[in-house]
Amino acid sequence: MKAAADVCAEFGLACDVRVISAHRTPQDLSKFAADAHKRGIKVIIAGAGGAAHLPGVTAAFTPLPVIGVPIMTKSLKGLDSLLSIVQMPAGIPVGTLAIGRAGAVNAALLAAAVLALYDEALAARLDEWRTAQTESVAERPSNEA
């Protein structure tokens, strides 16, 4: 999830990074999620591995958008995490992204895109980032493989 925090920092987005467990600290999670909107949080990114209930339980306690990132696990390489997060019942939405680092990066980019709907300066930075990404793609394969 460090990759998500790094992307948020790159875009100048404040982020509140915490370790909260849906199973081991459920009271902390319910308070965090229920009060998030009052604290000015606009989007929540929740990474979880294994049973991976964190994003879903978070979404149950808040009306804010929740983006779930499945964490890579040793036993099933994150597939358990992915299936736990993606299979939410109707009425408790969680946007689920890819397993691991790619999912964390994309979670931050998706959060930035949501916030950019109401922030023209952020929208411009996001456009610049995407343009730079496009321009970084080589037209021809490198001989350095």
XYZ file of C-alpha atoms in Angstrom:
145
model
C 0.000 0.000 0.000
C 3.062 2.220 0.109
C 2.667 2.574 -3.658
C -0.783 4.129 -3.138
C 0.583 6.576 -0.570
C 3.463 7.456 -2.911
C 1.084 8.225 -5.789
C -1.097 10.324 -3.490
C 1.997 12.274 -2.427
C 3.014 12.726 -6.068
C -0.328 14.426 -6.718
C -0.198 16.464 -3.516
C -3.115 14.578 -1.986
C -3.242 14.403 1.769
C -3.667 10.872 2.999
C -4.282 9.386 6.405
C -2.353 6.100 6.491
C -3.428 3.651 9.190
C -3.230 0.004 10.076
C -6.730 -1.183 11.008
C -7.994 -4.750 11.005
C -11.597 -5.722 10.324
C -11.014 -8.791 12.496
C -8.599 -7.673 15.221
C -9.657 -4.044 15.744
C -13.276 -3.880 14.546
C -14.223 -1.060 16.934
C -11.401 1.092 15.559
C -12.555 0.341 12.026
C -16.190 1.222 12.680
C -15.198 4.533 14.311
C -12.719 5.375 11.545
C -15.211 4.661 8.765
C -18.236 6.240 10.452
C -16.347 9.476 11.200
C -14.339 9.683 7.962
C -16.741 12.038 6.194
C -16.788 14.426 9.188
C -12.981 14.538 9.095
C -13.028 15.648 5.457
C -12.028 12.338 3.911
C -13.514 11.998 0.430
C -12.308 8.545 -0.733
C -11.034 5.550 1.228
C -8.461 3.113 -0.138
C -8.394 -0.127 1.853
C -5.827 -2.842 1.232
C -6.422 -6.284 2.682
C -5.075 -9.802 2.352
C -6.398 -13.277 3.044
C -10.024 -13.118 4.200
C -9.781 -9.432 3.186
C -12.928 -8.108 4.836
C -11.493 -4.633 5.496
C -12.806 -2.874 2.355
C -16.295 -4.371 2.660
C -16.677 -3.684 6.362
C -15.377 -0.158 5.795
C -17.992 0.367 3.079
C -20.697 -0.879 5.448
C -19.905 1.960 7.865
C -19.478 4.899 5.454
C -21.249 6.454 2.472
C -17.862 7.439 1.009
C -16.415 5.645 -2.017
C -14.261 2.712 -0.897
C -11.579 1.315 -3.184
C -10.367 -2.161 -2.275
C -6.880 -3.422 -3.043
C -6.272 -7.160 -2.684
C -2.884 -7.838 -1.114
C -0.649 -10.618 -2.406
C -0.693 -13.652 -0.106
C 1.707 -16.596 0.068
C -0.892 -19.335 0.026
C -3.046 -18.272 -2.929
C -1.018 -15.388 -4.411
C -3.762 -12.885 -3.571
C -6.620 -14.708 -5.274
C -8.251 -15.249 -1.871
C -7.990 -11.513 -1.202
C -9.396 -10.611 -4.617
C -12.414 -12.890 -4.292
C -13.130 -11.683 -0.748
C -13.168 -8.049 -1.827
C -14.873 -8.299 -5.205
C -17.873 -10.405 -4.087
C -19.793 -7.737 -2.163
C -23.560 -7.958 -1.709
C -25.737 -5.468 -3.564
C -26.005 -2.218 -1.636
C -22.477 -2.174 -0.179
C -20.267 -1.211 -3.124
C -16.496 -1.571 -3.103
C -14.478 -0.733 -6.201
C -11.989 -3.587 -6.450
C -8.686 -3.248 -8.301
C -5.804 -5.550 -9.193
C -3.829 -7.633 -6.725
C -0.690 -6.061 -5.278
C 1.334 -3.029 -6.323
C -0.531 -2.401 -9.595
C -3.803 -2.315 -7.674
C -2.374 0.077 -5.085
C -1.070 2.459 -7.765
C -4.359 2.327 -9.653
C -6.335 2.826 -6.438
C -4.547 6.114 -5.848
C -5.015 7.134 -9.486
C -8.721 6.298 -9.270
C -9.054 8.269 -6.044
C -7.284 11.195 -7.736
C -9.676 10.947 -10.689
C -12.686 11.048 -8.352
C -11.297 14.080 -6.530
C -10.360 15.740 -9.840
C -14.054 15.927 -10.731
C -14.241 18.873 -8.306
C -10.675 20.199 -8.537
C -9.478 21.642 -11.843
C -5.851 21.915 -10.711
C -5.810 18.240 -9.736
C -7.476 17.335 -13.036
C -4.687 19.176 -14.867
C -1.992 17.343 -12.855
C -3.675 14.024 -13.608
C -3.795 14.869 -17.327
C -0.088 15.800 -17.245
C 0.749 12.529 -15.476
C -1.121 10.496 -18.081
C 0.509 12.398 -20.929
C 3.958 11.768 -19.423
C 3.120 8.079 -19.030
C 2.064 7.884 -22.679
C 5.189 9.695 -23.828
C 7.396 7.330 -21.813
C 6.322 4.354 -23.932
C 9.022 3.556 -26.484
C 7.937 3.418 -30.122
C 10.359 0.603 -30.801
C 11.682 -2.197 -28.619
C 14.920 -1.519 -26.824
C 18.038 -3.560 -27.610
C 18.797 -3.606 -23.886
C 16.704 -6.692 -23.075
